[in-house]
Amino acid sequence: DKSPAGARDAAIIGFLYIGGLRRAEVAKARREQLSLEDRTLRIIGKGNKERNAFLDAGTAAALEDWLTVRGSLDGPLFLRILKNGKLVHTGLTDQAIYDVVRRRWKQAGIPPVSPHDFRRTFISTLLSQGVDVFTVQRLAGHSNPQTTGRYDLRPEEEARAAAAILHLPYSRQL
Protein backbone atom coordinates (compact mmCIF):
# COMPACT_ATOMS: atom_id res chain seq x y z
CA ASP A 1 0.00 0.00 0.00
CA LYS A 2 1.78 3.13 -1.23
CA SER A 3 -0.74 5.51 0.31
CA PRO A 4 0.05 7.56 3.44
CA ALA A 5 -2.05 5.06 5.40
CA GLY A 6 0.22 2.27 4.19
CA ALA A 7 3.32 3.76 5.80
CA ARG A 8 1.40 4.79 8.92
CA ASP A 9 -0.16 1.35 9.35
CA ALA A 10 3.16 -0.44 8.73
CA ALA A 11 4.77 1.71 11.44
CA ILE A 12 1.88 0.96 13.81
CA ILE A 13 2.27 -2.78 13.24
CA GLY A 14 6.02 -2.41 13.73
CA PHE A 15 5.48 -0.76 17.10
CA LEU A 16 3.05 -3.49 18.14
CA TYR A 17 5.34 -6.34 17.09
CA ILE A 18 8.93 -5.06 17.16
CA GLY A 19 8.35 -2.74 20.11
CA GLY A 20 5.92 -5.03 21.94
CA LEU A 21 3.69 -2.06 22.70
CA ARG A 22 0.12 -2.13 23.93
CA ARG A 23 -2.37 -0.51 21.55
CA ALA A 24 -3.01 2.26 24.09
CA GLU A 25 0.74 3.00 24.13
CA VAL A 26 0.78 3.26 20.34
CA ALA A 27 -2.27 5.54 20.41
CA LYS A 28 -0.61 7.81 22.99
CA ALA A 29 2.79 7.94 21.24
CA ARG A 30 3.94 11.46 20.46
CA ARG A 31 6.36 12.77 17.85
CA GLU A 32 8.53 14.43 20.49
CA GLN A 33 9.11 11.04 22.19
CA LEU A 34 10.64 9.58 19.02
CA SER A 35 14.34 9.54 18.18
CA LEU A 36 14.92 8.19 14.68
CA GLU A 37 18.67 8.54 15.13
CA ASP A 38 18.63 6.14 18.08
CA ARG A 39 15.63 4.18 16.75
CA THR A 40 13.84 4.58 20.07
CA LEU A 41 10.45 5.71 21.25
CA ARG A 42 10.08 6.77 24.87
CA ILE A 43 6.93 5.15 26.19
CA ILE A 44 4.81 6.14 29.15
CA GLY A 45 3.09 2.85 29.96
CA LYS A 46 0.75 1.52 32.59
CA GLY A 47 1.20 3.18 35.96
CA ASN A 48 3.11 6.03 34.28
CA LYS A 49 6.17 3.77 34.02
CA GLU A 50 8.65 5.02 31.46
CA ARG A 51 10.62 2.75 29.12
CA ASN A 52 12.11 2.77 25.65
CA ALA A 53 10.87 0.78 22.68
CA PHE A 54 13.66 -0.09 20.26
CA LEU A 55 12.87 -0.18 16.55
CA ASP A 56 14.24 -2.32 13.76
CA ALA A 57 15.24 -0.99 10.33
CA GLY A 58 11.86 -1.85 8.77
CA THR A 59 9.83 -0.02 11.41
CA ALA A 60 12.22 2.95 11.23
CA ALA A 61 11.85 3.06 7.41
CA ALA A 62 8.05 2.95 7.66
CA LEU A 63 8.21 5.75 10.25
CA GLU A 64 10.44 7.88 8.02
CA ASP A 65 7.94 7.48 5.16
CA TRP A 66 5.06 8.29 7.51
CA LEU A 67 6.86 11.36 8.87
CA THR A 68 7.44 12.58 5.30
CA VAL A 69 3.65 12.76 4.98
CA ARG A 70 2.84 13.70 8.58
CA GLY A 71 5.54 16.31 9.09
CA SER A 72 7.83 16.78 12.05
CA LEU A 73 5.61 18.93 14.28
CA ASP A 74 5.18 17.80 17.87
CA GLY A 75 1.94 16.10 18.79
CA PRO A 76 0.37 12.69 18.30
CA LEU A 77 2.68 10.45 16.28
CA PHE A 78 -0.13 8.70 14.43
CA LEU A 79 -2.81 10.89 12.91
CA ARG A 80 -6.20 10.25 11.40
CA ILE A 81 -6.43 10.18 7.62
CA LEU A 82 -9.75 11.10 6.03
CA LYS A 83 -11.13 9.16 3.06
CA ASN A 84 -9.99 11.99 0.76
CA GLY A 85 -6.41 11.49 2.04
CA LYS A 86 -6.31 14.65 4.16
CA LEU A 87 -4.53 14.38 7.51
CA VAL A 88 -6.34 15.48 10.64
CA HIS A 89 -3.96 16.58 13.39
CA THR A 90 -5.67 14.48 16.04
CA GLY A 91 -4.30 11.22 17.36
CA LEU A 92 -5.72 7.78 16.88
CA THR A 93 -7.68 6.08 19.65
CA ASP A 94 -7.09 2.59 21.06
CA GLN A 95 -10.04 1.44 18.96
CA ALA A 96 -8.56 3.00 15.82
CA ILE A 97 -5.34 1.01 16.39
CA TYR A 98 -7.45 -2.15 16.65
CA ASP A 99 -9.29 -1.17 13.45
CA VAL A 100 -5.99 -0.68 11.59
CA VAL A 101 -4.87 -4.20 12.53
CA ARG A 102 -8.28 -5.62 11.64
CA ARG A 103 -8.34 -3.93 8.23
CA ARG A 104 -4.82 -5.07 7.42
CA TRP A 105 -5.31 -8.73 8.39
CA LYS A 106 -8.42 -8.84 6.24
CA GLN A 107 -6.46 -7.38 3.31
CA ALA A 108 -3.70 -9.93 3.86
CA GLY A 109 -6.21 -12.78 3.85
CA ILE A 110 -4.83 -14.29 7.05
CA PRO A 111 -6.67 -15.56 10.14
CA PRO A 112 -7.82 -12.84 12.54
CA VAL A 113 -5.19 -11.19 14.72
CA SER A 114 -5.46 -8.53 17.38
CA PRO A 115 -2.98 -5.88 18.49
CA HIS A 116 -2.35 -7.94 21.63
CA ASP A 117 -1.35 -10.96 19.51
CA PHE A 118 1.66 -8.94 18.35
CA ARG A 119 2.63 -8.31 21.99
CA ARG A 120 2.34 -12.00 22.84
CA THR A 121 4.44 -12.88 19.80
CA PHE A 122 7.02 -10.24 20.76
CA ILE A 123 7.43 -11.75 24.23
CA SER A 124 7.39 -15.40 23.11
CA THR A 125 9.86 -14.78 20.28
CA LEU A 126 12.34 -13.04 22.55
CA LEU A 127 12.08 -15.83 25.13
CA SER A 128 12.48 -18.54 22.48
CA GLN A 129 15.60 -16.77 21.17
CA GLY A 130 17.19 -17.03 24.62
CA VAL A 131 16.61 -13.50 25.90
CA ASP A 132 16.37 -13.72 29.69
CA VAL A 133 12.94 -13.17 31.24
CA PHE A 134 14.06 -10.08 33.16
CA THR A 135 15.14 -8.29 30.00
CA VAL A 136 11.89 -9.27 28.29
CA GLN A 137 9.98 -8.09 31.37
CA ARG A 138 11.67 -4.69 31.15
CA LEU A 139 11.05 -4.37 27.40
CA ALA A 140 7.38 -5.29 27.86
CA GLY A 141 6.93 -2.86 30.75
CA HIS A 142 5.81 -5.53 33.21
CA SER A 143 6.31 -5.01 36.95
CA ASN A 144 6.50 -8.73 37.61
CA PRO A 145 8.26 -11.51 35.67
CA GLN A 146 5.25 -13.78 36.34
CA THR A 147 3.17 -11.47 34.15
CA THR A 148 5.74 -11.86 31.39
CA GLY A 149 5.62 -15.64 31.82
CA ARG A 150 1.87 -15.69 31.21
CA TYR A 151 2.52 -14.35 27.70
CA ASP A 152 4.85 -17.23 26.87
CA LEU A 153 3.32 -19.09 23.91
CA ARG A 154 6.24 -21.42 23.24
CA PRO A 155 5.16 -25.01 22.64
CA GLU A 156 5.74 -27.87 25.07
CA GLU A 157 8.28 -29.35 22.65
CA GLU A 158 10.53 -26.36 23.19
CA ALA A 159 10.45 -26.99 26.93
CA ARG A 160 11.25 -30.68 26.30
CA ALA A 161 14.22 -29.73 24.08
CA ALA A 162 15.47 -27.30 26.72
CA ALA A 163 15.28 -30.00 29.41
CA ALA A 164 17.19 -32.41 27.13
CA ILE A 165 20.22 -30.09 27.38
CA LEU A 166 20.74 -31.34 30.94
CA HIS A 167 22.31 -34.71 31.61
CA LEU A 168 22.88 -36.81 34.72
CA PRO A 169 26.10 -38.79 34.26
CA TYR A 170 24.83 -42.11 35.56
CA SER A 171 25.45 -45.56 34.14
CA ARG A 172 23.12 -48.45 34.85
CA GLN A 173 24.41 -50.51 37.76
CA LEU A 174 21.79 -53.25 38.00
GROMACS .gro file of C-alpha atoms in nm:
model
  174
    1ASP     CA    1   0.000   0.000   0.000
    2LYS     CA    2   0.178   0.313  -0.123
    3SER     CA    3  -0.074   0.551   0.031
    4PRO     CA    4   0.005   0.756   0.344
    5ALA     CA    5  -0.205   0.506   0.540
    6GLY     CA    6   0.022   0.227   0.419
    7ALA     CA    7   0.332   0.376   0.580
    8ARG     CA    8   0.140   0.479   0.892
    9ASP     CA    9  -0.016   0.135   0.935
   10ALA     CA   10   0.316  -0.044   0.873
   11ALA     CA   11   0.477   0.171   1.144
   12ILE     CA   12   0.188   0.096   1.381
   13ILE     CA   13   0.227  -0.278   1.324
   14GLY     CA   14   0.602  -0.241   1.373
   15PHE     CA   15   0.548  -0.076   1.710
   16LEU     CA   16   0.305  -0.349   1.814
   17TYR     CA   17   0.534  -0.634   1.709
   18ILE     CA   18   0.893  -0.506   1.716
   19GLY     CA   19   0.835  -0.274   2.011
   20GLY     CA   20   0.592  -0.503   2.194
   21LEU     CA   21   0.369  -0.206   2.270
   22ARG     CA   22   0.012  -0.213   2.393
   23ARG     CA   23  -0.237  -0.051   2.155
   24ALA     CA   24  -0.301   0.226   2.409
   25GLU     CA   25   0.074   0.300   2.413
   26VAL     CA   26   0.078   0.326   2.034
   27ALA     CA   27  -0.227   0.554   2.041
   28LYS     CA   28  -0.061   0.781   2.299
   29ALA     CA   29   0.279   0.794   2.124
   30ARG     CA   30   0.394   1.146   2.046
   31ARG     CA   31   0.636   1.277   1.785
   32GLU     CA   32   0.853   1.443   2.049
   33GLN     CA   33   0.911   1.104   2.219
   34LEU     CA   34   1.064   0.958   1.902
   35SER     CA   35   1.434   0.954   1.818
   36LEU     CA   36   1.492   0.819   1.468
   37GLU     CA   37   1.867   0.854   1.513
   38ASP     CA   38   1.863   0.614   1.808
   39ARG     CA   39   1.563   0.418   1.675
   40THR     CA   40   1.384   0.458   2.007
   41LEU     CA   41   1.045   0.571   2.125
   42ARG     CA   42   1.008   0.677   2.487
   43ILE     CA   43   0.693   0.515   2.619
   44ILE     CA   44   0.481   0.614   2.915
   45GLY     CA   45   0.309   0.285   2.996
   46LYS     CA   46   0.075   0.152   3.259
   47GLY     CA   47   0.120   0.318   3.596
   48ASN     CA   48   0.311   0.603   3.428
   49LYS     CA   49   0.617   0.377   3.402
   50GLU     CA   50   0.865   0.502   3.146
   51ARG     CA   51   1.062   0.275   2.912
   52ASN     CA   52   1.211   0.277   2.565
   53ALA     CA   53   1.087   0.078   2.268
   54PHE     CA   54   1.366  -0.009   2.026
   55LEU     CA   55   1.287  -0.018   1.655
   56ASP     CA   56   1.424  -0.232   1.376
   57ALA     CA   57   1.524  -0.099   1.033
   58GLY     CA   58   1.186  -0.185   0.877
   59THR     CA   59   0.983  -0.002   1.141
   60ALA     CA   60   1.222   0.295   1.123
   61ALA     CA   61   1.185   0.306   0.741
   62ALA     CA   62   0.805   0.295   0.766
   63LEU     CA   63   0.821   0.575   1.025
   64GLU     CA   64   1.044   0.788   0.802
   65ASP     CA   65   0.794   0.748   0.516
   66TRP     CA   66   0.506   0.829   0.751
   67LEU     CA   67   0.686   1.136   0.887
   68THR     CA   68   0.744   1.258   0.530
   69VAL     CA   69   0.365   1.276   0.498
   70ARG     CA   70   0.284   1.370   0.858
   71GLY     CA   71   0.554   1.631   0.909
   72SER     CA   72   0.783   1.678   1.205
   73LEU     CA   73   0.561   1.893   1.428
   74ASP     CA   74   0.518   1.780   1.787
   75GLY     CA   75   0.194   1.610   1.879
   76PRO     CA   76   0.037   1.269   1.830
   77LEU     CA   77   0.268   1.045   1.628
   78PHE     CA   78  -0.013   0.870   1.443
   79LEU     CA   79  -0.281   1.089   1.291
   80ARG     CA   80  -0.620   1.025   1.140
   81ILE     CA   81  -0.643   1.018   0.762
   82LEU     CA   82  -0.975   1.110   0.603
   83LYS     CA   83  -1.113   0.916   0.306
   84ASN     CA   84  -0.999   1.199   0.076
   85GLY     CA   85  -0.641   1.149   0.204
   86LYS     CA   86  -0.631   1.465   0.416
   87LEU     CA   87  -0.453   1.438   0.751
   88VAL     CA   88  -0.634   1.548   1.064
   89HIS     CA   89  -0.396   1.658   1.339
   90THR     CA   90  -0.567   1.448   1.604
   91GLY     CA   91  -0.430   1.122   1.736
   92LEU     CA   92  -0.572   0.778   1.688
   93THR     CA   93  -0.768   0.608   1.965
   94ASP     CA   94  -0.709   0.259   2.106
   95GLN     CA   95  -1.004   0.144   1.896
   96ALA     CA   96  -0.856   0.300   1.582
   97ILE     CA   97  -0.534   0.101   1.639
   98TYR     CA   98  -0.745  -0.215   1.665
   99ASP     CA   99  -0.929  -0.117   1.345
  100VAL     CA  100  -0.599  -0.068   1.159
  101VAL     CA  101  -0.487  -0.420   1.253
  102ARG     CA  102  -0.828  -0.562   1.164
  103ARG     CA  103  -0.834  -0.393   0.823
  104ARG     CA  104  -0.482  -0.507   0.742
  105TRP     CA  105  -0.531  -0.873   0.839
  106LYS     CA  106  -0.842  -0.884   0.624
  107GLN     CA  107  -0.646  -0.738   0.331
  108ALA     CA  108  -0.370  -0.993   0.386
  109GLY     CA  109  -0.621  -1.278   0.385
  110ILE     CA  110  -0.483  -1.429   0.705
  111PRO     CA  111  -0.667  -1.556   1.014
  112PRO     CA  112  -0.782  -1.284   1.254
  113VAL     CA  113  -0.519  -1.119   1.472
  114SER     CA  114  -0.546  -0.853   1.738
  115PRO     CA  115  -0.298  -0.588   1.849
  116HIS     CA  116  -0.235  -0.794   2.163
  117ASP     CA  117  -0.135  -1.096   1.951
  118PHE     CA  118   0.166  -0.894   1.835
  119ARG     CA  119   0.263  -0.831   2.199
  120ARG     CA  120   0.234  -1.200   2.284
  121THR     CA  121   0.444  -1.288   1.980
  122PHE     CA  122   0.702  -1.024   2.076
  123ILE     CA  123   0.743  -1.175   2.423
  124SER     CA  124   0.739  -1.540   2.311
  125THR     CA  125   0.986  -1.478   2.028
  126LEU     CA  126   1.234  -1.304   2.255
  127LEU     CA  127   1.208  -1.583   2.513
  128SER     CA  128   1.248  -1.854   2.248
  129GLN     CA  129   1.560  -1.677   2.117
  130GLY     CA  130   1.719  -1.703   2.462
  131VAL     CA  131   1.661  -1.350   2.590
  132ASP     CA  132   1.637  -1.372   2.969
  133VAL     CA  133   1.294  -1.317   3.124
  134PHE     CA  134   1.406  -1.008   3.316
  135THR     CA  135   1.514  -0.829   3.000
  136VAL     CA  136   1.189  -0.927   2.829
  137GLN     CA  137   0.998  -0.809   3.137
  138ARG     CA  138   1.167  -0.469   3.115
  139LEU     CA  139   1.105  -0.437   2.740
  140ALA     CA  140   0.738  -0.529   2.786
  141GLY     CA  141   0.693  -0.286   3.075
  142HIS     CA  142   0.581  -0.553   3.321
  143SER     CA  143   0.631  -0.501   3.695
  144ASN     CA  144   0.650  -0.873   3.761
  145PRO     CA  145   0.826  -1.151   3.567
  146GLN     CA  146   0.525  -1.378   3.634
  147THR     CA  147   0.317  -1.147   3.415
  148THR     CA  148   0.574  -1.186   3.139
  149GLY     CA  149   0.562  -1.564   3.182
  150ARG     CA  150   0.187  -1.569   3.121
  151TYR     CA  151   0.252  -1.435   2.770
  152ASP     CA  152   0.485  -1.723   2.687
  153LEU     CA  153   0.332  -1.909   2.391
  154ARG     CA  154   0.624  -2.142   2.324
  155PRO     CA  155   0.516  -2.501   2.264
  156GLU     CA  156   0.574  -2.787   2.507
  157GLU     CA  157   0.828  -2.935   2.265
  158GLU     CA  158   1.053  -2.636   2.319
  159ALA     CA  159   1.045  -2.699   2.693
  160ARG     CA  160   1.125  -3.068   2.630
  161ALA     CA  161   1.422  -2.973   2.408
  162ALA     CA  162   1.547  -2.730   2.672
  163ALA     CA  163   1.528  -3.000   2.941
  164ALA     CA  164   1.719  -3.241   2.713
  165ILE     CA  165   2.022  -3.009   2.738
  166LEU     CA  166   2.074  -3.134   3.094
  167HIS     CA  167   2.231  -3.471   3.161
  168LEU     CA  168   2.288  -3.681   3.472
  169PRO     CA  169   2.610  -3.879   3.426
  170TYR     CA  170   2.483  -4.211   3.556
  171SER     CA  171   2.545  -4.556   3.414
  172ARG     CA  172   2.312  -4.845   3.485
  173GLN     CA  173   2.441  -5.051   3.776
  174LEU     CA  174   2.179  -5.325   3.800
   0.00000   0.00000   0.00000
